[in-house]
Amino acid sequence: MVTLVVSTTTDPASFNPASALTATGIWTPGVSFQGIRSKVNGDVRLLEHDHGIVEEDCLDSRWEEATGETVDEIIFLSKHTAVTNRPALTIHPIGVPHLKEGDVPPQGGKPGWAAVPSPRMTSWLILLNKLAQSHNLLPEFEITLEATHHGPVTNKPTMFLEIGSTLEYWKRQDAAQVIAQLVWEGLGIGGGEAVGNWNSMSSNKKVLLGIGGGHYVPRHMDIVLKGGVCVGHLLSGYSLPMEEPVESKGEKNINNIGGTWKHAIKAAYDATVEGFPGGEVIAHIDQKSFKGWQKKAIIDYLGEQNIKIGKPGDFY
């Protein structure tokens, strides 16, 4: 079983951490295929290509076909953009489960699809904060989760590690060193114990499925950090398109609300269950991000699907 770490030469926030990673330890040339180069260190395969990071679909299955090795997980190194331009180091799952067939995903992926989320995200978020502090990147850089978004299509547990949010910060070598160290320590490449391996026999099997909120999901992240609970998919409000129902006798009929919100929730839930075998996936709803009719419809649907709903205290 191998882990793929994917970088691209087109993005300094991807290439620089990859370079910093290969400057640590002993890496040997690996298989090259379809224009993609690789380096090897133990069970880690560092892949490098020359396209946008979201443009190379199915790298996990393509690697398996090219090498015969079984891929256990896949981690992407990338830049992060934000309207605020605030410097940030982020971690997030990927997918576009809210898009319907025929839609063209603006940043890769496949309409209606959610990747299996990496079980490492909570542990790596905590480690990332520690490493950023030791490199004096705090409080300049924000350390945060992001909601589920974009591609590329993958089949194995996946997460993105990103540096944001402008060219100035994408090029920052200290930020690149932090991401490289996160990967090095997180995967136990130097011989240490890997961080965040899922264990269904642990005392806390709870996994948070975030529903609602903004792109940086602060209410979900508060629970994750306070309780150390594992996190799966995080569906922001924009990933839950809901068509406002017609009023009848002064009340909204919520029985037939259009939009792709149901599929988005189901796809995210199913992928999270797959990523945490034996875990207890619990939905946490950002109550303040929904109107009354939206919240009731979501709660009713979760009940129909037998998806447990939890309050903050239920995760600790």
PDB file of C-alpha atoms in Angstrom:
ATOM      1  CA  MET A   1       0.000   0.000   0.000  1.00  0.00           C
ATOM      2  CA  VAL A   2       1.372   3.400  -0.995  1.00  0.00           C
ATOM      3  CA  THR A   3       0.445   7.031  -0.454  1.00  0.00           C
ATOM      4  CA  LEU A   4       0.483   9.438  -3.386  1.00  0.00           C
ATOM      5  CA  VAL A   5       1.483  13.051  -2.771  1.00  0.00           C
ATOM      6  CA  VAL A   6       0.731  15.097  -5.876  1.00  0.00           C
ATOM      7  CA  SER A   7       2.346  18.356  -6.964  1.00  0.00           C
ATOM      8  CA  THR A   8       2.431  20.483 -10.095  1.00  0.00           C
ATOM      9  CA  THR A   9       5.169  22.651 -11.557  1.00  0.00           C
ATOM     10  CA  THR A  10       2.576  25.251 -12.586  1.00  0.00           C
ATOM     11  CA  ASP A  11       1.942  26.361  -9.006  1.00  0.00           C
ATOM     12  CA  PRO A  12       4.623  27.589  -6.559  1.00  0.00           C
ATOM     13  CA  ALA A  13       2.384  26.688  -3.609  1.00  0.00           C
ATOM     14  CA  SER A  14       2.543  23.106  -4.867  1.00  0.00           C
ATOM     15  CA  PHE A  15       6.052  22.878  -6.318  1.00  0.00           C
ATOM     16  CA  ASN A  16       7.862  24.570  -3.414  1.00  0.00           C
ATOM     17  CA  PRO A  17       6.506  22.273  -0.671  1.00  0.00           C
ATOM     18  CA  ALA A  18       7.274  19.281  -2.889  1.00  0.00           C
ATOM     19  CA  SER A  19      10.850  20.517  -3.348  1.00  0.00           C
ATOM     20  CA  ALA A  20      11.207  21.101   0.389  1.00  0.00           C
ATOM     21  CA  LEU A  21       9.910  17.583   1.027  1.00  0.00           C
ATOM     22  CA  THR A  22      12.423  15.939  -1.316  1.00  0.00           C
ATOM     23  CA  ALA A  23      15.233  17.953   0.311  1.00  0.00           C
ATOM     24  CA  THR A  24      14.518  15.931   3.469  1.00  0.00           C
ATOM     25  CA  GLY A  25      15.553  12.314   3.624  1.00  0.00           C
ATOM     26  CA  ILE A  26      16.520  10.086   0.729  1.00  0.00           C
ATOM     27  CA  TRP A  27      14.273  10.079  -2.342  1.00  0.00           C
ATOM     28  CA  THR A  28      14.973   7.925  -5.390  1.00  0.00           C
ATOM     29  CA  PRO A  29      13.602   8.291  -8.933  1.00  0.00           C
ATOM     30  CA  GLY A  30      10.405   6.350  -9.467  1.00  0.00           C
ATOM     31  CA  VAL A  31       8.135   5.407 -12.332  1.00  0.00           C
ATOM     32  CA  SER A  32       7.342   7.963 -15.026  1.00  0.00           C
ATOM     33  CA  PHE A  33       4.102   7.571 -16.944  1.00  0.00           C
ATOM     34  CA  GLN A  34       1.893   9.721 -19.155  1.00  0.00           C
ATOM     35  CA  GLY A  35       4.125  12.745 -18.609  1.00  0.00           C
ATOM     36  CA  ILE A  36       4.020  12.360 -14.824  1.00  0.00           C
ATOM     37  CA  ARG A  37       7.278  11.930 -12.884  1.00  0.00           C
ATOM     38  CA  SER A  38       7.717  10.401  -9.445  1.00  0.00           C
ATOM     39  CA  LYS A  39      10.115  10.056  -6.532  1.00  0.00           C
ATOM     40  CA  VAL A  40      10.047   7.349  -3.887  1.00  0.00           C
ATOM     41  CA  ASN A  41      10.679   7.293  -0.154  1.00  0.00           C
ATOM     42  CA  GLY A  42       9.452   4.211   1.658  1.00  0.00           C
ATOM     43  CA  ASP A  43       5.725   3.843   0.993  1.00  0.00           C
ATOM     44  CA  VAL A  44       5.324   7.415  -0.268  1.00  0.00           C
ATOM     45  CA  ARG A  45       5.243   8.305  -3.953  1.00  0.00           C
ATOM     46  CA  LEU A  46       5.690  11.990  -4.757  1.00  0.00           C
ATOM     47  CA  LEU A  47       4.153  12.694  -8.177  1.00  0.00           C
ATOM     48  CA  GLU A  48       4.899  15.765 -10.256  1.00  0.00           C
ATOM     49  CA  HIS A  49       3.071  16.909 -13.389  1.00  0.00           C
ATOM     50  CA  ASP A  50       2.860  20.057 -15.482  1.00  0.00           C
ATOM     51  CA  HIS A  51      -0.879  20.732 -15.536  1.00  0.00           C
ATOM     52  CA  GLY A  52      -3.325  22.439 -13.195  1.00  0.00           C
ATOM     53  CA  ILE A  53      -3.649  20.508  -9.941  1.00  0.00           C
ATOM     54  CA  VAL A  54      -7.359  19.783 -10.575  1.00  0.00           C
ATOM     55  CA  GLU A  55      -6.860  18.637 -14.168  1.00  0.00           C
ATOM     56  CA  GLU A  56      -5.366  15.153 -13.723  1.00  0.00           C
ATOM     57  CA  ASP A  57      -8.253  12.824 -12.883  1.00  0.00           C
ATOM     58  CA  CYS A  58      -7.968   9.317 -11.432  1.00  0.00           C
ATOM     59  CA  LEU A  59      -4.272   9.508 -10.591  1.00  0.00           C
ATOM     60  CA  ASP A  60      -4.734   6.801  -7.966  1.00  0.00           C
ATOM     61  CA  SER A  61      -6.161   4.218 -10.370  1.00  0.00           C
ATOM     62  CA  ARG A  62      -3.756   5.288 -13.127  1.00  0.00           C
ATOM     63  CA  TRP A  63      -0.816   4.761 -10.774  1.00  0.00           C
ATOM     64  CA  GLU A  64      -2.105   1.323  -9.844  1.00  0.00           C
ATOM     65  CA  GLU A  65      -2.399   0.381 -13.515  1.00  0.00           C
ATOM     66  CA  ALA A  66       1.089   1.689 -14.298  1.00  0.00           C
ATOM     67  CA  THR A  67       2.915   0.134 -11.333  1.00  0.00           C
ATOM     68  CA  GLY A  68       0.809  -2.677  -9.867  1.00  0.00           C
ATOM     69  CA  GLU A  69       1.014  -0.953  -6.485  1.00  0.00           C
ATOM     70  CA  THR A  70      -2.138  -0.457  -4.415  1.00  0.00           C
ATOM     71  CA  VAL A  71      -2.841   3.158  -3.499  1.00  0.00           C
ATOM     72  CA  ASP A  72      -4.077   3.732   0.040  1.00  0.00           C
ATOM     73  CA  GLU A  73      -4.634   7.504  -0.077  1.00  0.00           C
ATOM     74  CA  ILE A  74      -3.853  10.602  -2.121  1.00  0.00           C
ATOM     75  CA  ILE A  75      -2.784  14.065  -0.930  1.00  0.00           C
ATOM     76  CA  PHE A  76      -2.601  17.145  -3.156  1.00  0.00           C
ATOM     77  CA  LEU A  77      -0.392  20.208  -2.659  1.00  0.00           C
ATOM     78  CA  SER A  78      -1.966  23.382  -3.996  1.00  0.00           C
ATOM     79  CA  LYS A  79      -2.456  27.116  -3.796  1.00  0.00           C
ATOM     80  CA  HIS A  80      -5.489  28.658  -2.143  1.00  0.00           C
ATOM     81  CA  THR A  81      -7.283  31.763  -3.351  1.00  0.00           C
ATOM     82  CA  ALA A  82      -9.607  34.002  -1.368  1.00  0.00           C
ATOM     83  CA  VAL A  83     -11.397  37.286  -1.923  1.00  0.00           C
ATOM     84  CA  THR A  84      -9.827  38.664   1.253  1.00  0.00           C
ATOM     85  CA  ASN A  85      -6.277  37.763   0.111  1.00  0.00           C
ATOM     86  CA  ARG A  86      -5.572  36.765   3.707  1.00  0.00           C
ATOM     87  CA  PRO A  87      -2.570  34.447   4.132  1.00  0.00           C
ATOM     88  CA  ALA A  88      -3.759  30.977   5.102  1.00  0.00           C
ATOM     89  CA  LEU A  89      -2.812  27.322   5.347  1.00  0.00           C
ATOM     90  CA  THR A  90      -5.823  25.137   4.694  1.00  0.00           C
ATOM     91  CA  ILE A  91      -6.976  21.519   4.606  1.00  0.00           C
ATOM     92  CA  HIS A  92     -10.131  20.240   2.946  1.00  0.00           C
ATOM     93  CA  PRO A  93     -11.962  17.331   1.330  1.00  0.00           C
ATOM     94  CA  ILE A  94     -12.938  17.511  -2.330  1.00  0.00           C
ATOM     95  CA  GLY A  95     -15.970  16.965  -4.497  1.00  0.00           C
ATOM     96  CA  VAL A  96     -18.814  18.728  -6.281  1.00  0.00           C
ATOM     97  CA  PRO A  97     -21.823  16.701  -5.100  1.00  0.00           C
ATOM     98  CA  HIS A  98     -24.216  19.616  -5.615  1.00  0.00           C
ATOM     99  CA  LEU A  99     -23.685  19.780  -9.377  1.00  0.00           C
ATOM    100  CA  LYS A 100     -26.131  17.952 -11.598  1.00  0.00           C
ATOM    101  CA  GLU A 101     -25.471  15.888 -14.700  1.00  0.00           C
ATOM    102  CA  GLY A 102     -24.621  18.163 -17.586  1.00  0.00           C
ATOM    103  CA  ASP A 103     -23.084  20.857 -15.394  1.00  0.00           C
ATOM    104  CA  VAL A 104     -19.455  21.722 -16.114  1.00  0.00           C
ATOM    105  CA  PRO A 105     -17.452  21.824 -12.878  1.00  0.00           C
ATOM    106  CA  PRO A 106     -15.468  25.086 -12.862  1.00  0.00           C
ATOM    107  CA  GLN A 107     -12.501  23.501 -11.049  1.00  0.00           C
ATOM    108  CA  GLY A 108     -12.494  19.847 -11.962  1.00  0.00           C
ATOM    109  CA  GLY A 109     -14.336  16.898 -10.531  1.00  0.00           C
ATOM    110  CA  LYS A 110     -17.449  15.133 -11.767  1.00  0.00           C
ATOM    111  CA  PRO A 111     -21.013  16.403 -11.233  1.00  0.00           C
ATOM    112  CA  GLY A 112     -22.654  14.729  -8.263  1.00  0.00           C
ATOM    113  CA  TRP A 113     -19.410  13.184  -7.019  1.00  0.00           C
ATOM    114  CA  ALA A 114     -17.766  13.427  -3.598  1.00  0.00           C
ATOM    115  CA  ALA A 115     -14.322  11.946  -2.977  1.00  0.00           C
ATOM    116  CA  VAL A 116     -13.747   9.640  -0.046  1.00  0.00           C
ATOM    117  CA  PRO A 117     -12.416  12.070   2.595  1.00  0.00           C
ATOM    118  CA  SER A 118      -9.069  11.454   4.237  1.00  0.00           C
ATOM    119  CA  PRO A 119      -9.423  10.360   7.867  1.00  0.00           C
ATOM    120  CA  ARG A 120      -6.279  12.332   8.668  1.00  0.00           C
ATOM    121  CA  MET A 121      -7.767  15.819   8.358  1.00  0.00           C
ATOM    122  CA  THR A 122      -8.471  16.544  12.029  1.00  0.00           C
ATOM    123  CA  SER A 123      -5.102  15.268  13.248  1.00  0.00           C
ATOM    124  CA  TRP A 124      -3.263  17.091  10.499  1.00  0.00           C
ATOM    125  CA  LEU A 125      -5.116  20.334  11.188  1.00  0.00           C
ATOM    126  CA  ILE A 126      -3.928  20.176  14.796  1.00  0.00           C
ATOM    127  CA  LEU A 127      -0.381  19.320  13.698  1.00  0.00           C
ATOM    128  CA  LEU A 128      -0.446  22.068  11.070  1.00  0.00           C
ATOM    129  CA  ASN A 129      -1.311  24.639  13.705  1.00  0.00           C
ATOM    130  CA  LYS A 130       1.584  23.425  15.873  1.00  0.00           C
ATOM    131  CA  LEU A 131       4.076  23.538  13.001  1.00  0.00           C
ATOM    132  CA  ALA A 132       2.922  26.972  11.846  1.00  0.00           C
ATOM    133  CA  GLN A 133       3.417  28.274  15.368  1.00  0.00           C
ATOM    134  CA  SER A 134       6.915  26.796  15.600  1.00  0.00           C
ATOM    135  CA  HIS A 135       7.819  28.512  12.304  1.00  0.00           C
ATOM    136  CA  ASN A 136       6.414  31.855  13.523  1.00  0.00           C
ATOM    137  CA  LEU A 137       3.666  31.943  10.900  1.00  0.00           C
ATOM    138  CA  LEU A 138       0.994  32.752  13.498  1.00  0.00           C
ATOM    139  CA  PRO A 139      -0.971  34.960  13.700  1.00  0.00           C
ATOM    140  CA  GLU A 140      -0.030  36.148  10.195  1.00  0.00           C
ATOM    141  CA  PHE A 141      -1.408  32.978   8.616  1.00  0.00           C
ATOM    142  CA  GLU A 142      -4.845  31.604   9.365  1.00  0.00           C
ATOM    143  CA  ILE A 143      -4.982  27.825   9.901  1.00  0.00           C
ATOM    144  CA  THR A 144      -8.341  26.517   8.787  1.00  0.00           C
ATOM    145  CA  LEU A 145     -10.480  23.830   7.255  1.00  0.00           C
ATOM    146  CA  GLU A 146     -12.373  24.593   4.068  1.00  0.00           C
ATOM    147  CA  ALA A 147     -15.654  23.227   2.825  1.00  0.00           C
ATOM    148  CA  THR A 148     -15.774  20.439   0.256  1.00  0.00           C
ATOM    149  CA  HIS A 149     -15.095  21.772  -3.233  1.00  0.00           C
ATOM    150  CA  HIS A 150     -13.450  21.143  -6.640  1.00  0.00           C
ATOM    151  CA  GLY A 151     -11.687  18.139  -8.182  1.00  0.00           C
ATOM    152  CA  PRO A 152      -9.850  16.235  -9.519  1.00  0.00           C
ATOM    153  CA  VAL A 153     -11.696  12.924  -9.544  1.00  0.00           C
ATOM    154  CA  THR A 154     -10.155  10.361  -7.204  1.00  0.00           C
ATOM    155  CA  ASN A 155     -11.176   6.947  -5.918  1.00  0.00           C
ATOM    156  CA  LYS A 156      -9.193   6.679  -2.673  1.00  0.00           C
ATOM    157  CA  PRO A 157      -9.261   8.810   0.516  1.00  0.00           C
ATOM    158  CA  THR A 158      -8.227  12.322  -0.478  1.00  0.00           C
ATOM    159  CA  MET A 159      -7.379  15.717   0.974  1.00  0.00           C
ATOM    160  CA  PHE A 160      -5.902  18.987  -0.249  1.00  0.00           C
ATOM    161  CA  LEU A 161      -3.204  20.959   1.586  1.00  0.00           C
ATOM    162  CA  GLU A 162      -3.103  24.568   0.443  1.00  0.00           C
ATOM    163  CA  ILE A 163      -1.142  27.791   0.862  1.00  0.00           C
ATOM    164  CA  GLY A 164      -3.024  31.049   0.354  1.00  0.00           C
ATOM    165  CA  SER A 165      -3.970  33.451  -0.769  1.00  0.00           C
ATOM    166  CA  THR A 166      -1.852  35.515  -3.236  1.00  0.00           C
ATOM    167  CA  LEU A 167       1.311  35.010  -5.262  1.00  0.00           C
ATOM    168  CA  GLU A 168       3.357  36.614  -2.499  1.00  0.00           C
ATOM    169  CA  TYR A 169       2.297  33.898  -0.051  1.00  0.00           C
ATOM    170  CA  TRP A 170       2.249  31.049  -2.558  1.00  0.00           C
ATOM    171  CA  LYS A 171       5.977  31.671  -2.949  1.00  0.00           C
ATOM    172  CA  ARG A 172       6.740  31.871   0.767  1.00  0.00           C
ATOM    173  CA  GLN A 173       9.459  29.362   1.581  1.00  0.00           C
ATOM    174  CA  ASP A 174       8.572  29.264   5.273  1.00  0.00           C
ATOM    175  CA  ALA A 175       5.014  28.267   4.389  1.00  0.00           C
ATOM    176  CA  ALA A 176       6.363  25.645   1.986  1.00  0.00           C
ATOM    177  CA  GLN A 177       8.576  24.256   4.757  1.00  0.00           C
ATOM    178  CA  VAL A 178       5.587  23.934   7.073  1.00  0.00           C
ATOM    179  CA  ILE A 179       3.546  22.014   4.501  1.00  0.00           C
ATOM    180  CA  ALA A 180       6.534  19.782   3.719  1.00  0.00           C
ATOM    181  CA  GLN A 181       7.074  19.069   7.403  1.00  0.00           C
ATOM    182  CA  LEU A 182       3.369  18.357   7.811  1.00  0.00           C
ATOM    183  CA  VAL A 183       3.563  15.682   5.119  1.00  0.00           C
ATOM    184  CA  TRP A 184       6.872  14.320   6.450  1.00  0.00           C
ATOM    185  CA  GLU A 185       5.667  13.967  10.033  1.00  0.00           C
ATOM    186  CA  GLY A 186       2.060  13.204   9.173  1.00  0.00           C
ATOM    187  CA  LEU A 187       2.987  10.214   7.027  1.00  0.00           C
ATOM    188  CA  GLY A 188       5.823   9.100   9.298  1.00  0.00           C
ATOM    189  CA  ILE A 189       8.240   9.200   6.377  1.00  0.00           C
ATOM    190  CA  GLY A 190      11.278   9.559   8.629  1.00  0.00           C
ATOM    191  CA  GLY A 191      10.416   6.438  10.583  1.00  0.00           C
ATOM    192  CA  GLY A 192       8.125   8.040  13.145  1.00  0.00           C
ATOM    193  CA  GLU A 193       4.527   7.041  13.721  1.00  0.00           C
ATOM    194  CA  ALA A 194       2.120   8.358  11.096  1.00  0.00           C
ATOM    195  CA  VAL A 195      -0.482  10.832  12.304  1.00  0.00           C
ATOM    196  CA  GLY A 196      -4.199  10.353  11.823  1.00  0.00           C
ATOM    197  CA  ASN A 197      -4.497   6.722  10.783  1.00  0.00           C
ATOM    198  CA  TRP A 198      -8.134   5.722  11.215  1.00  0.00           C
ATOM    199  CA  ASN A 199      -8.786   3.103  13.869  1.00  0.00           C
ATOM    200  CA  SER A 200     -12.363   1.913  14.195  1.00  0.00           C
ATOM    201  CA  MET A 201     -11.431   0.329  17.535  1.00  0.00           C
ATOM    202  CA  SER A 202     -10.599   3.684  19.146  1.00  0.00           C
ATOM    203  CA  SER A 203     -12.737   4.968  21.997  1.00  0.00           C
ATOM    204  CA  ASN A 204     -14.112   7.848  19.917  1.00  0.00           C
ATOM    205  CA  LYS A 205     -15.597   6.578  16.664  1.00  0.00           C
ATOM    206  CA  LYS A 206     -17.573   9.739  16.006  1.00  0.00           C
ATOM    207  CA  VAL A 207     -17.126  11.463  12.655  1.00  0.00           C
ATOM    208  CA  LEU A 208     -18.559  14.899  11.904  1.00  0.00           C
ATOM    209  CA  LEU A 209     -20.424  15.487   8.648  1.00  0.00           C
ATOM    210  CA  GLY A 210     -20.774  19.254   8.348  1.00  0.00           C
ATOM    211  CA  ILE A 211     -23.939  20.705   6.825  1.00  0.00           C
ATOM    212  CA  GLY A 212     -24.243  24.411   6.157  1.00  0.00           C
ATOM    213  CA  GLY A 213     -22.158  27.436   7.000  1.00  0.00           C
ATOM    214  CA  GLY A 214     -19.704  29.470   4.980  1.00  0.00           C
ATOM    215  CA  HIS A 215     -16.677  28.305   3.043  1.00  0.00           C
ATOM    216  CA  TYR A 216     -14.454  28.181   6.135  1.00  0.00           C
ATOM    217  CA  VAL A 217     -17.058  26.303   8.217  1.00  0.00           C
ATOM    218  CA  PRO A 218     -16.171  27.961  11.559  1.00  0.00           C
ATOM    219  CA  ARG A 219     -18.897  26.306  13.645  1.00  0.00           C
ATOM    220  CA  HIS A 220     -17.979  22.853  12.408  1.00  0.00           C
ATOM    221  CA  MET A 221     -14.274  23.565  12.919  1.00  0.00           C
ATOM    222  CA  ASP A 222     -14.870  24.675  16.509  1.00  0.00           C
ATOM    223  CA  ILE A 223     -16.283  21.239  17.302  1.00  0.00           C
ATOM    224  CA  VAL A 224     -13.458  19.472  15.488  1.00  0.00           C
ATOM    225  CA  LEU A 225     -10.760  21.376  17.397  1.00  0.00           C
ATOM    226  CA  LYS A 226     -12.425  21.278  20.814  1.00  0.00           C
ATOM    227  CA  GLY A 227     -13.296  17.618  20.709  1.00  0.00           C
ATOM    228  CA  GLY A 228     -10.616  16.225  18.428  1.00  0.00           C
ATOM    229  CA  VAL A 229     -13.429  14.512  16.544  1.00  0.00           C
ATOM    230  CA  CYS A 230     -12.675  13.214  13.064  1.00  0.00           C
ATOM    231  CA  VAL A 231     -14.128  15.207  10.209  1.00  0.00           C
ATOM    232  CA  GLY A 232     -15.530  13.996   6.914  1.00  0.00           C
ATOM    233  CA  HIS A 233     -17.228  16.077   4.264  1.00  0.00           C
ATOM    234  CA  LEU A 234     -18.136  19.688   4.961  1.00  0.00           C
ATOM    235  CA  LEU A 235     -21.015  20.973   2.849  1.00  0.00           C
ATOM    236  CA  SER A 236     -21.272  24.755   2.897  1.00  0.00           C
ATOM    237  CA  GLY A 237     -24.539  26.504   2.124  1.00  0.00           C
ATOM    238  CA  TYR A 238     -23.599  27.029  -1.522  1.00  0.00           C
ATOM    239  CA  SER A 239     -23.251  23.260  -1.928  1.00  0.00           C
ATOM    240  CA  LEU A 240     -26.868  22.725  -0.892  1.00  0.00           C
ATOM    241  CA  PRO A 241     -28.985  24.323  -3.640  1.00  0.00           C
ATOM    242  CA  MET A 242     -32.610  24.469  -2.457  1.00  0.00           C
ATOM    243  CA  GLU A 243     -35.463  25.945  -4.468  1.00  0.00           C
ATOM    244  CA  GLU A 244     -37.753  27.980  -2.254  1.00  0.00           C
ATOM    245  CA  PRO A 245     -41.156  26.261  -2.069  1.00  0.00           C
ATOM    246  CA  VAL A 246     -44.416  27.914  -3.049  1.00  0.00           C
ATOM    247  CA  GLU A 247     -46.539  29.242  -0.198  1.00  0.00           C
ATOM    248  CA  SER A 248     -49.984  27.751   0.400  1.00  0.00           C
ATOM    249  CA  LYS A 249     -52.303  29.399   2.898  1.00  0.00           C
ATOM    250  CA  GLY A 250     -49.419  31.402   4.282  1.00  0.00           C
ATOM    251  CA  GLU A 251     -47.148  28.384   4.789  1.00  0.00           C
ATOM    252  CA  LYS A 252     -44.372  26.938   2.664  1.00  0.00           C
ATOM    253  CA  ASN A 253     -44.835  23.420   1.326  1.00  0.00           C
ATOM    254  CA  ILE A 254     -41.523  21.763   2.153  1.00  0.00           C
ATOM    255  CA  ASN A 255     -42.444  18.315   0.917  1.00  0.00           C
ATOM    256  CA  ASN A 256     -41.176  18.822  -2.616  1.00  0.00           C
ATOM    257  CA  ILE A 257     -38.257  21.238  -2.457  1.00  0.00           C
ATOM    258  CA  GLY A 258     -36.291  21.226  -5.676  1.00  0.00           C
ATOM    259  CA  GLY A 259     -32.554  21.485  -6.100  1.00  0.00           C
ATOM    260  CA  THR A 260     -29.662  19.058  -5.721  1.00  0.00           C
ATOM    261  CA  TRP A 261     -29.328  19.416  -1.950  1.00  0.00           C
ATOM    262  CA  LYS A 262     -30.577  15.906  -1.191  1.00  0.00           C
ATOM    263  CA  HIS A 263     -28.109  14.300  -3.546  1.00  0.00           C
ATOM    264  CA  ALA A 264     -25.281  16.444  -2.174  1.00  0.00           C
ATOM    265  CA  ILE A 265     -26.005  15.307   1.377  1.00  0.00           C
ATOM    266  CA  LYS A 266     -26.363  11.638   0.403  1.00  0.00           C
ATOM    267  CA  ALA A 267     -23.182  11.601  -1.698  1.00  0.00           C
ATOM    268  CA  ALA A 268     -21.192  13.336   1.047  1.00  0.00           C
ATOM    269  CA  TYR A 269     -22.569  11.004   3.717  1.00  0.00           C
ATOM    270  CA  ASP A 270     -21.880   7.829   1.722  1.00  0.00           C
ATOM    271  CA  ALA A 271     -18.314   8.935   0.933  1.00  0.00           C
ATOM    272  CA  THR A 272     -17.685   9.790   4.588  1.00  0.00           C
ATOM    273  CA  VAL A 273     -18.971   6.385   5.710  1.00  0.00           C
ATOM    274  CA  GLU A 274     -16.592   4.766   3.231  1.00  0.00           C
ATOM    275  CA  GLY A 275     -13.672   6.806   4.554  1.00  0.00           C
ATOM    276  CA  PHE A 276     -14.298   5.815   8.172  1.00  0.00           C
ATOM    277  CA  PRO A 277     -15.234   2.112   8.216  1.00  0.00           C
ATOM    278  CA  GLY A 278     -16.810   1.208  11.531  1.00  0.00           C
ATOM    279  CA  GLY A 279     -17.207   4.870  12.462  1.00  0.00           C
ATOM    280  CA  GLU A 280     -20.332   6.685  13.615  1.00  0.00           C
ATOM    281  CA  VAL A 281     -21.011   9.467  11.120  1.00  0.00           C
ATOM    282  CA  ILE A 282     -23.054  12.248  12.720  1.00  0.00           C
ATOM    283  CA  ALA A 283     -24.415  15.289  10.897  1.00  0.00           C
ATOM    284  CA  HIS A 284     -23.821  18.675  12.480  1.00  0.00           C
ATOM    285  CA  ILE A 285     -26.082  21.403  11.108  1.00  0.00           C
ATOM    286  CA  ASP A 286     -24.969  25.030  11.171  1.00  0.00           C
ATOM    287  CA  GLN A 287     -28.365  26.187  12.395  1.00  0.00           C
ATOM    288  CA  LYS A 288     -27.770  29.894  11.810  1.00  0.00           C
ATOM    289  CA  SER A 289     -26.989  29.476   8.133  1.00  0.00           C
ATOM    290  CA  PHE A 290     -30.460  28.256   7.119  1.00  0.00           C
ATOM    291  CA  LYS A 291     -33.937  29.680   6.955  1.00  0.00           C
ATOM    292  CA  GLY A 292     -36.597  27.868   8.930  1.00  0.00           C
ATOM    293  CA  TRP A 293     -38.052  25.964   5.978  1.00  0.00           C
ATOM    294  CA  GLN A 294     -34.569  24.911   4.833  1.00  0.00           C
ATOM    295  CA  LYS A 295     -33.581  23.626   8.253  1.00  0.00           C
ATOM    296  CA  LYS A 296     -36.803  21.644   8.646  1.00  0.00           C
ATOM    297  CA  ALA A 297     -36.430  20.091   5.191  1.00  0.00           C
ATOM    298  CA  ILE A 298     -32.833  19.063   5.910  1.00  0.00           C
ATOM    299  CA  ILE A 299     -33.698  17.602   9.308  1.00  0.00           C
ATOM    300  CA  ASP A 300     -36.611  15.662   7.792  1.00  0.00           C
ATOM    301  CA  TYR A 301     -34.405  14.308   5.004  1.00  0.00           C
ATOM    302  CA  LEU A 302     -31.661  13.244   7.407  1.00  0.00           C
ATOM    303  CA  GLY A 303     -34.307  11.401   9.392  1.00  0.00           C
ATOM    304  CA  GLU A 304     -35.564   9.633   6.284  1.00  0.00           C
ATOM    305  CA  GLN A 305     -31.994   8.507   5.536  1.00  0.00           C
ATOM    306  CA  ASN A 306     -31.397   7.400   9.147  1.00  0.00           C
ATOM    307  CA  ILE A 307     -28.517   9.849   9.462  1.00  0.00           C
ATOM    308  CA  LYS A 308     -27.981  10.837  13.066  1.00  0.00           C
ATOM    309  CA  ILE A 309     -27.974  14.568  13.888  1.00  0.00           C
ATOM    310  CA  GLY A 310     -25.751  15.834  16.679  1.00  0.00           C
ATOM    311  CA  LYS A 311     -25.422  18.980  18.739  1.00  0.00           C
ATOM    312  CA  PRO A 312     -21.934  20.256  19.629  1.00  0.00           C
ATOM    313  CA  GLY A 313     -21.886  18.422  22.956  1.00  0.00           C
ATOM    314  CA  ASP A 314     -22.666  15.108  21.262  1.00  0.00           C
ATOM    315  CA  PHE A 315     -19.211  15.030  19.659  1.00  0.00           C
ATOM    316  CA  TYR A 316     -17.097  15.410  22.807  1.00  0.00           C
TER     317      TYR A 316
END
